[in-house]
Short mmCIF file of C-alpha atoms in Angstrom, two decimals:
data_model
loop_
_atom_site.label_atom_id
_atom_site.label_comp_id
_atom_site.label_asym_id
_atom_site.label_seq_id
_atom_site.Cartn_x
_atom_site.Cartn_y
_atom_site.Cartn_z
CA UNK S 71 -56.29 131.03 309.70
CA UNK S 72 -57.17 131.32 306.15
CA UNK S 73 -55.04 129.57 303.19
CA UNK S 74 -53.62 132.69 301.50
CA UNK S 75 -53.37 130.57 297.91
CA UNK S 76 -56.72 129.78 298.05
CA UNK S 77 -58.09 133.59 299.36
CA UNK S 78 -55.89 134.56 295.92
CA UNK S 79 -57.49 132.38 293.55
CA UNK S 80 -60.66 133.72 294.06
CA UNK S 81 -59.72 136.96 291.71
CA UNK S 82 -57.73 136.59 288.36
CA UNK S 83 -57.16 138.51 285.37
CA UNK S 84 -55.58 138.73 281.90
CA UNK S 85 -52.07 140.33 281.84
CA UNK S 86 -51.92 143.67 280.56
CA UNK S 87 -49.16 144.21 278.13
CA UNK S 88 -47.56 140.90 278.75
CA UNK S 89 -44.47 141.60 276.66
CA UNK S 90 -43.18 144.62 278.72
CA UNK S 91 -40.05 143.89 280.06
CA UNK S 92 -39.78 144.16 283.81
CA UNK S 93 -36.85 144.26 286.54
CA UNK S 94 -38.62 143.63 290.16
CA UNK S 95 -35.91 145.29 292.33
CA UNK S 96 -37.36 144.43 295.55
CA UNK S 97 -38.30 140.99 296.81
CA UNK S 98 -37.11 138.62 299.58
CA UNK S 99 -36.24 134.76 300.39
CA UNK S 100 -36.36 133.19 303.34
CA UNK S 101 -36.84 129.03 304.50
CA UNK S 102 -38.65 129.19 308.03
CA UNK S 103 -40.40 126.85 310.27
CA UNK S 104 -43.30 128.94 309.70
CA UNK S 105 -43.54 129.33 305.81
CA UNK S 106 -41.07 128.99 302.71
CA UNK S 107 -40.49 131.33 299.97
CA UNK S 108 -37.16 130.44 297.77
CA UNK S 109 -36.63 130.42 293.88
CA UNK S 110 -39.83 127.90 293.34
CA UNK S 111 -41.78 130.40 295.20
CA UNK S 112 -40.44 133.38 293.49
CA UNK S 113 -40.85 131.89 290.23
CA UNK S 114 -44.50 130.93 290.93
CA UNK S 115 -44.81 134.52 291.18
CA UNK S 116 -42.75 136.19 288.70
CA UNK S 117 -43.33 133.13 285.83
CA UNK S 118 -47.19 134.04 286.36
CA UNK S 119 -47.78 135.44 283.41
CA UNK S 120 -45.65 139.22 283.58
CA UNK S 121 -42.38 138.99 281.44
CA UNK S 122 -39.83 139.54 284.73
CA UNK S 123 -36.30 139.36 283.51
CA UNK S 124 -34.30 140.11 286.42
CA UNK S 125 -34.92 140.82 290.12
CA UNK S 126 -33.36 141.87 293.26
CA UNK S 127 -33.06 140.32 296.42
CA UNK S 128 -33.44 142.78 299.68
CA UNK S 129 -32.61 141.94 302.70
CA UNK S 130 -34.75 140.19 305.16
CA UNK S 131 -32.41 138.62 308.13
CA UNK S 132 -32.25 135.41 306.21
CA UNK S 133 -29.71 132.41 306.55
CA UNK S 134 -27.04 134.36 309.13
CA UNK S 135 -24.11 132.62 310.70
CA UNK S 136 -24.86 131.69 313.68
CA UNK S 137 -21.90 131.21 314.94
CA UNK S 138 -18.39 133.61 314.70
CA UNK S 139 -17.55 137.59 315.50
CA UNK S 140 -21.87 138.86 316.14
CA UNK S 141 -20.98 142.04 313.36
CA UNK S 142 -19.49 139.30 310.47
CA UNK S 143 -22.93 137.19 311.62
CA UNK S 144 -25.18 139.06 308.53
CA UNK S 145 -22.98 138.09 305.92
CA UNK S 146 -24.31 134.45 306.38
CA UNK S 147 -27.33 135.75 304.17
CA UNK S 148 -25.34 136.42 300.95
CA UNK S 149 -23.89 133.65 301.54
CA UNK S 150 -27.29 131.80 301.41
CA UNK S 151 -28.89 133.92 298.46
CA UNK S 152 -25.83 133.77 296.20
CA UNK S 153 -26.49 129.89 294.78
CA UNK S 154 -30.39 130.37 294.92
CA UNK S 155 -29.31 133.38 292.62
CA UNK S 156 -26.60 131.53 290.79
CA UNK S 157 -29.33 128.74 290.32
CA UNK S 158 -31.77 131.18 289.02
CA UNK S 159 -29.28 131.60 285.89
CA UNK S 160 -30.75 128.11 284.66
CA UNK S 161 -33.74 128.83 283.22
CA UNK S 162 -33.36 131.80 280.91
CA UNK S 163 -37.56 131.46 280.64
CA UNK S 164 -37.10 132.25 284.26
CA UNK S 165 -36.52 135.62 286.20
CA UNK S 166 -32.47 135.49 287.33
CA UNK S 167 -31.99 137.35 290.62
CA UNK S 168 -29.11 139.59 289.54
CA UNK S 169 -28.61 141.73 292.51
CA UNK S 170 -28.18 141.26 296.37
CA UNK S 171 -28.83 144.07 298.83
CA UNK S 172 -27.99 143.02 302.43
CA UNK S 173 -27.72 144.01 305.88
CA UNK S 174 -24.44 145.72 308.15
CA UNK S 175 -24.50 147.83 311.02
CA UNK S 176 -23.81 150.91 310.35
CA UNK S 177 -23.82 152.03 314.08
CA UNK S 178 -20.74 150.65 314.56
CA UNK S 179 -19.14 153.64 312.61
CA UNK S 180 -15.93 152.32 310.33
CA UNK S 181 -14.99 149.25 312.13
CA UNK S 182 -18.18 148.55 309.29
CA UNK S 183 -15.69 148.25 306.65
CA UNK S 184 -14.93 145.04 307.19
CA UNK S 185 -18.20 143.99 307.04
CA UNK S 186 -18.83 145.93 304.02
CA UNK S 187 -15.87 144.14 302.23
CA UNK S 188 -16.78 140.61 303.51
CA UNK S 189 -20.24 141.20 301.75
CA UNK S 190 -18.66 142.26 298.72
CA UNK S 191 -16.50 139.22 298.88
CA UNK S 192 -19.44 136.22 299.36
CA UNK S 193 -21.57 138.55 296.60
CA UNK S 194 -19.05 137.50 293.99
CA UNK S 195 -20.13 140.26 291.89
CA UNK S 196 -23.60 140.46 292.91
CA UNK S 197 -23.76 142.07 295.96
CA UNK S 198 -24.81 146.17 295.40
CA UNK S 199 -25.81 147.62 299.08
CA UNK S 200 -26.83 147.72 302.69
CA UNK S 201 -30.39 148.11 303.45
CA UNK S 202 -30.13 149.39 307.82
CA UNK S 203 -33.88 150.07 308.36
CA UNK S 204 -34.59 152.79 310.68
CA UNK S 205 -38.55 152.35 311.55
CA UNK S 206 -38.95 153.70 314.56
CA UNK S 207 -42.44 154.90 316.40
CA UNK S 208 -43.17 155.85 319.94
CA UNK S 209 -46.60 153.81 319.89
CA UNK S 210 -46.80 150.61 321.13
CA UNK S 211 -48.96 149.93 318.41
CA UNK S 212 -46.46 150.21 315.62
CA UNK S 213 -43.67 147.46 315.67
CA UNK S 214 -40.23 149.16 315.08
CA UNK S 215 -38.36 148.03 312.36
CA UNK S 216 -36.50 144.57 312.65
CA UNK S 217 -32.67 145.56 313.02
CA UNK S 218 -34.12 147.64 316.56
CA UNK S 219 -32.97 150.84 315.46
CA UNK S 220 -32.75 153.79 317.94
CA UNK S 221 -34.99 156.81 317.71
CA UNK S 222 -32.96 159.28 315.17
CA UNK S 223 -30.77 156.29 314.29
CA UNK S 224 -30.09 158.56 310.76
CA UNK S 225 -29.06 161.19 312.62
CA UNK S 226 -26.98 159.37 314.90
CA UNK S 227 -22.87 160.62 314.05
CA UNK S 228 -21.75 156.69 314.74
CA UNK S 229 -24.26 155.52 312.28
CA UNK S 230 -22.91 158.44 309.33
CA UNK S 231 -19.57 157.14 310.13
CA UNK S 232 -20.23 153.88 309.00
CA UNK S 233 -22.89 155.29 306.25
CA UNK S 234 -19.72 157.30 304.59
CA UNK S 235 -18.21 154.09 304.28
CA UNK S 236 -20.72 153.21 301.15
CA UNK S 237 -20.09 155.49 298.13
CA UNK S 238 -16.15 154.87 298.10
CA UNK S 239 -17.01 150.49 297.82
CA UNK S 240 -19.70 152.04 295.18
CA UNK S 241 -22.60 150.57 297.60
CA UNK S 242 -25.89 152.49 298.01
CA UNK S 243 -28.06 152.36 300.91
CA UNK S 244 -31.97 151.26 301.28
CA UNK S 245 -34.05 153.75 303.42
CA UNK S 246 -37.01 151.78 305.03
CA UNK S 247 -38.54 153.79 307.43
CA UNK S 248 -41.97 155.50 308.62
CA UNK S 249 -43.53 158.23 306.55
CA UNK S 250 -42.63 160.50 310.09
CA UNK S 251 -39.51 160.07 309.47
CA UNK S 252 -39.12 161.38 305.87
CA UNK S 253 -37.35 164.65 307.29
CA UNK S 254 -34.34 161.92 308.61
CA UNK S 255 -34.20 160.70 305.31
CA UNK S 256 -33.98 164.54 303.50
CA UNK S 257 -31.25 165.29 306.20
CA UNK S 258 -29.38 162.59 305.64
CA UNK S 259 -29.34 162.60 301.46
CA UNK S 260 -28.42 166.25 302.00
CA UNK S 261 -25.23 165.04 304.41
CA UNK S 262 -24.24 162.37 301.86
CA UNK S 263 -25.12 164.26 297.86
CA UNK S 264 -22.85 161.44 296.75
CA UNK S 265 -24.61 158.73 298.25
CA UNK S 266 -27.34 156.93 296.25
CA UNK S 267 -30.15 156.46 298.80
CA UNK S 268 -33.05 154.23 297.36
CA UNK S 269 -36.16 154.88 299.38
CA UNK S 270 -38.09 152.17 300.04
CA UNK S 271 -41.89 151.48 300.17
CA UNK S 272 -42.73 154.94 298.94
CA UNK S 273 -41.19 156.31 302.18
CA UNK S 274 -43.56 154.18 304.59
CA UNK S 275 -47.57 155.90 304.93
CA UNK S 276 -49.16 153.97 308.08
CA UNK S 277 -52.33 153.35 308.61
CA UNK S 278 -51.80 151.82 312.08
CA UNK S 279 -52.20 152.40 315.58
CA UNK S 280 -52.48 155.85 315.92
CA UNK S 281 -53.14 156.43 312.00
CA UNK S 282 -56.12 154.43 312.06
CA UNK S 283 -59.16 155.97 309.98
CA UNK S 284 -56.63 158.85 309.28
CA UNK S 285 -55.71 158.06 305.13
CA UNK S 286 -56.66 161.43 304.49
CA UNK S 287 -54.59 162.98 307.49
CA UNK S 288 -51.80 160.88 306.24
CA UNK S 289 -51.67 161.54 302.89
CA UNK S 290 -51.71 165.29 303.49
CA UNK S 291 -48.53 164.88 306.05
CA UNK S 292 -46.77 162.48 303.36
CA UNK S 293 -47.43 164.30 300.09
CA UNK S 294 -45.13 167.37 300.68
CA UNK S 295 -42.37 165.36 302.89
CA UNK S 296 -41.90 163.29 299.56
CA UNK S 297 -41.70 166.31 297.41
CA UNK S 298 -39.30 167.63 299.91
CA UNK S 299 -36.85 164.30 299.51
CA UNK S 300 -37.36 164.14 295.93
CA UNK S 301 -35.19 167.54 295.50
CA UNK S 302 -32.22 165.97 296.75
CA UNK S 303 -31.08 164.06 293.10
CA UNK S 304 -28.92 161.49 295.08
CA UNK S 305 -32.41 159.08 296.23
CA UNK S 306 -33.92 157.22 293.86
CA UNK S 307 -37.70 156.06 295.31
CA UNK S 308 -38.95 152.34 295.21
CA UNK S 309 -42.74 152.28 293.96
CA UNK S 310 -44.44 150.06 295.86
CA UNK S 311 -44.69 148.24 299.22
CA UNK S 312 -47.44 149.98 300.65
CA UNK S 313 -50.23 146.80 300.13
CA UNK S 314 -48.35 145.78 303.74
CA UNK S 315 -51.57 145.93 306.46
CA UNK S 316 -49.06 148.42 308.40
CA UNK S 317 -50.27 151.11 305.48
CA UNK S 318 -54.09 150.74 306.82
CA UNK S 319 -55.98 150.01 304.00
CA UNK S 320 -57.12 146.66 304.86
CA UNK S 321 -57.05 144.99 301.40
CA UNK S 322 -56.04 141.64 303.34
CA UNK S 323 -59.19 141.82 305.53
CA UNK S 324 -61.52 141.78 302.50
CA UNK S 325 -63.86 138.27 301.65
CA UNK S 326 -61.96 138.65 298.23
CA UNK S 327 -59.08 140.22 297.31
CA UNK S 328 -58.60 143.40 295.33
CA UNK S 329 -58.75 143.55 291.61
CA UNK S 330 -56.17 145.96 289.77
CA UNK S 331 -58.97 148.55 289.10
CA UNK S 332 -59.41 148.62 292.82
CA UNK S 333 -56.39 148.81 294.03
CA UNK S 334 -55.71 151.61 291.95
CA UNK S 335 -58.79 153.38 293.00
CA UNK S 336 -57.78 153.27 296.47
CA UNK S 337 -53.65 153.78 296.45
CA UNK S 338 -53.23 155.11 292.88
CA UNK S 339 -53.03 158.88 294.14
CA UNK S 340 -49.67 157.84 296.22
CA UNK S 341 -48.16 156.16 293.42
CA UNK S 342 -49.05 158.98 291.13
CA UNK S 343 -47.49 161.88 294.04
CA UNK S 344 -44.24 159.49 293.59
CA UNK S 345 -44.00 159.74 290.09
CA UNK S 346 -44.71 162.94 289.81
CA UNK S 347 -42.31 164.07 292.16
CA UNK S 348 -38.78 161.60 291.22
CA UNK S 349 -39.96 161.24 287.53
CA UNK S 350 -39.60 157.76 285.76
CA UNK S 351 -35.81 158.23 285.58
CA UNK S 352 -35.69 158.09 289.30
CA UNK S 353 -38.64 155.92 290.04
CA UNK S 354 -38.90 152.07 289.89
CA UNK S 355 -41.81 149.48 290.35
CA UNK S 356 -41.11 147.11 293.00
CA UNK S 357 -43.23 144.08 294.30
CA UNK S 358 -42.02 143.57 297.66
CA UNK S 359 -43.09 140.06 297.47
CA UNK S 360 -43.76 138.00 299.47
CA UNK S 361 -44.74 140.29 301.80
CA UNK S 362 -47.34 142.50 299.90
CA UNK S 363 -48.76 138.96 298.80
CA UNK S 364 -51.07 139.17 301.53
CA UNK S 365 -52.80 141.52 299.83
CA UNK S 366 -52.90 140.49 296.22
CA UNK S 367 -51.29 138.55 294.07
CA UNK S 368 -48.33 139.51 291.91
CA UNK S 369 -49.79 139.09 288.50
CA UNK S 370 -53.12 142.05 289.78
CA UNK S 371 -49.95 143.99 291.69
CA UNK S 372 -48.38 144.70 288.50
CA UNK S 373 -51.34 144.68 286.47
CA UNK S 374 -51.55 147.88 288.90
CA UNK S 375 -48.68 148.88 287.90
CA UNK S 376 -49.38 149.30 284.16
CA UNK S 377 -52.56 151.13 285.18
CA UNK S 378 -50.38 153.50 286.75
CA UNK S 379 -48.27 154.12 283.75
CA UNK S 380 -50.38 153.50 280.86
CA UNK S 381 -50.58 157.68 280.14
CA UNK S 382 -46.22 157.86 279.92
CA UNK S 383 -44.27 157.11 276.87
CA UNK S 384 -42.80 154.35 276.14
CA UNK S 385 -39.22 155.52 277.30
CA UNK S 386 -40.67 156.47 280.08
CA UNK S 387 -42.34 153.08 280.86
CA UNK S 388 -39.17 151.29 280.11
CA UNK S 389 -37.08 153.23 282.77
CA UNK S 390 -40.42 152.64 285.62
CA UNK S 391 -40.28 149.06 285.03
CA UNK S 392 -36.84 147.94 284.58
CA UNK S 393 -34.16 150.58 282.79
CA UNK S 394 -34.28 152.51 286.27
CA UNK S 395 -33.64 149.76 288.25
CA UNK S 396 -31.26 148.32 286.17
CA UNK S 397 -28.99 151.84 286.20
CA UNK S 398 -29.04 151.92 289.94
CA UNK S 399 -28.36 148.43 290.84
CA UNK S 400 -25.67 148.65 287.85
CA UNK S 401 -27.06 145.06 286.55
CA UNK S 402 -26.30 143.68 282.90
CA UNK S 403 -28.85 145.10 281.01
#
């Protein structure tokens, strides 16, 4: 197996515009047997030469009880992010993680309300929304989503009855799912108008299994089922994410990894579809570290980023990198 620090180091390059101001909104922690990545590893990433003020922690089934009533058991992981996130307030050089996303079953309808307040209770103050992910595929070849969701599980009445449970506790909801399932994800917004839905990983393109050596094919299926979503005002969609080897285009295979001017070349036209479709008031730059980290490293990802947006304003580029985030996860500007 290949050291991932060392495959990194063999590509740098100077920050572009190092003093813009940047909220990542989507990264994760975990400590496991198998590899590490708390607030030291985060602020390798996010101190690395990118001016990130504030970030958000998404869930990731870290740190759960393990132990007490099985639907109270995911609350044990704002319990563990809240003093990594409290620590993070130390270092005002540093990035502070000012916002905690977690995980509740929604399938069990409004006995989730408990759950719900429980969160909201450990988050002192921090905690903003559930994140249920619903990736589901009938191939073999494309590992469902980690909370096992059902086929349909947005369309499932149970799983509404515990989603209507968000707006009134002023939570919103993560949608991480497969680009197939973009029509589950319009349905649903158009159920809930009042509900904001933040749509992960630019709604989920594969490049696996059966989508192998099918970008184009892809693309053509995804383009108009994000234009679709976009109408409905209420989701708000998460730029970035789709570096993951599940979206097919092999950047962690290569001898070396990408530069910023490739990986443009190669996903630029999805990023571009997003922002042309949810505008910068309703689109946000995410890392989705550490997990796109396989295929490049954070200060090239958002290098990428700038690419991206180096023909808006600068209102524009304010709200893509941080003032958007910061609305919808209501943190202290």
């Amino acid at each position: 197996m290949r050291n991932l620090d060392s495959w990194l180091a063999q590509h740098d390059e100077d920050i572009l515009e190092p003093d813009r101001l940047i909220c990542d909104p989507h990264h994760h922690l975990w400590d496991r047997a198998e590899s590490t990545y708390m607030l030291d590893e985060l602020w390798r990433d996010t101190g690395s030469g990118h001016r990130v003020a504030k970030t958000v922690f998404i869930e990731c089934a870290s740190g759960y009880r393990e132990d007490g009533p099985e639907a109270l058991r995911p609350v044990g992981e704002t319990e563990f992010v809240l003093p990594v996130a409290l620590e993070s307030r130390r270092d005002s050089e540093q990035a502070e993680i000012a916002g905690i996303v977690g995980f509740a079953d929604l399938l069990s309808g409004d006995a989730v309300a408990g759950v719900l307040e429980a969160h909201l209770e450990a988050g002192q103050g921090l905690f903003r929304g559930i994140r249920h992910a619903g990736g589901w595929h009938a191939s073999d070849d494309i590992r469902n989503s980690h909370s096992e969701p059902p086929e349909g599980l947005y369309a499932d009445s149970t799983f509404r009855r515990g989603f209507a449970r968000l707006a009134p506790l002023g939570l919103t909801f993560e949608a991480w799912q497969y680009h197939t399932q973009l029509g589950d994800v319009l349905e649903l917004a158009r159920a809930f108008p009042e509900t904001t839905i933040i749509l992960d990983h630019l709604g989920g393109p594969l490049g696996i299994g059966p989508y192998v050596g099918r970008l184009d094919e892809v693309f053509a299926a995804w383009k108009p089922a994000i234009a679709e979503v976009a109408t409905c005002h209420n989701v708000v969609v998460k730029l970035g994410g789709i570096q993951m080897p599940i979206n097919g285009f092999g950047f962690h295979k290569r001898d070396r990894p990408p530069s910023s001017e490739e990986l443009e070349e190669v996903v630029g036209r999805y990023y571009r579809h997003g922002i042309d479709c949810f505008g910068p008031e309703r689109g946000m730059f995410e890392s989705n570290f550490p997990v796109d980290r396989q295929s490049c490293s954070y200060r090239v990802l958002w290098n990428l980023f700038k690419r991206l947006a180096k023909a808006f304003s600068e209102d524009e580029k304010h709200a893509l990198f941080y003032g958007t985030a910061v609305r919808v996860y209501r943190l202290a500007a």
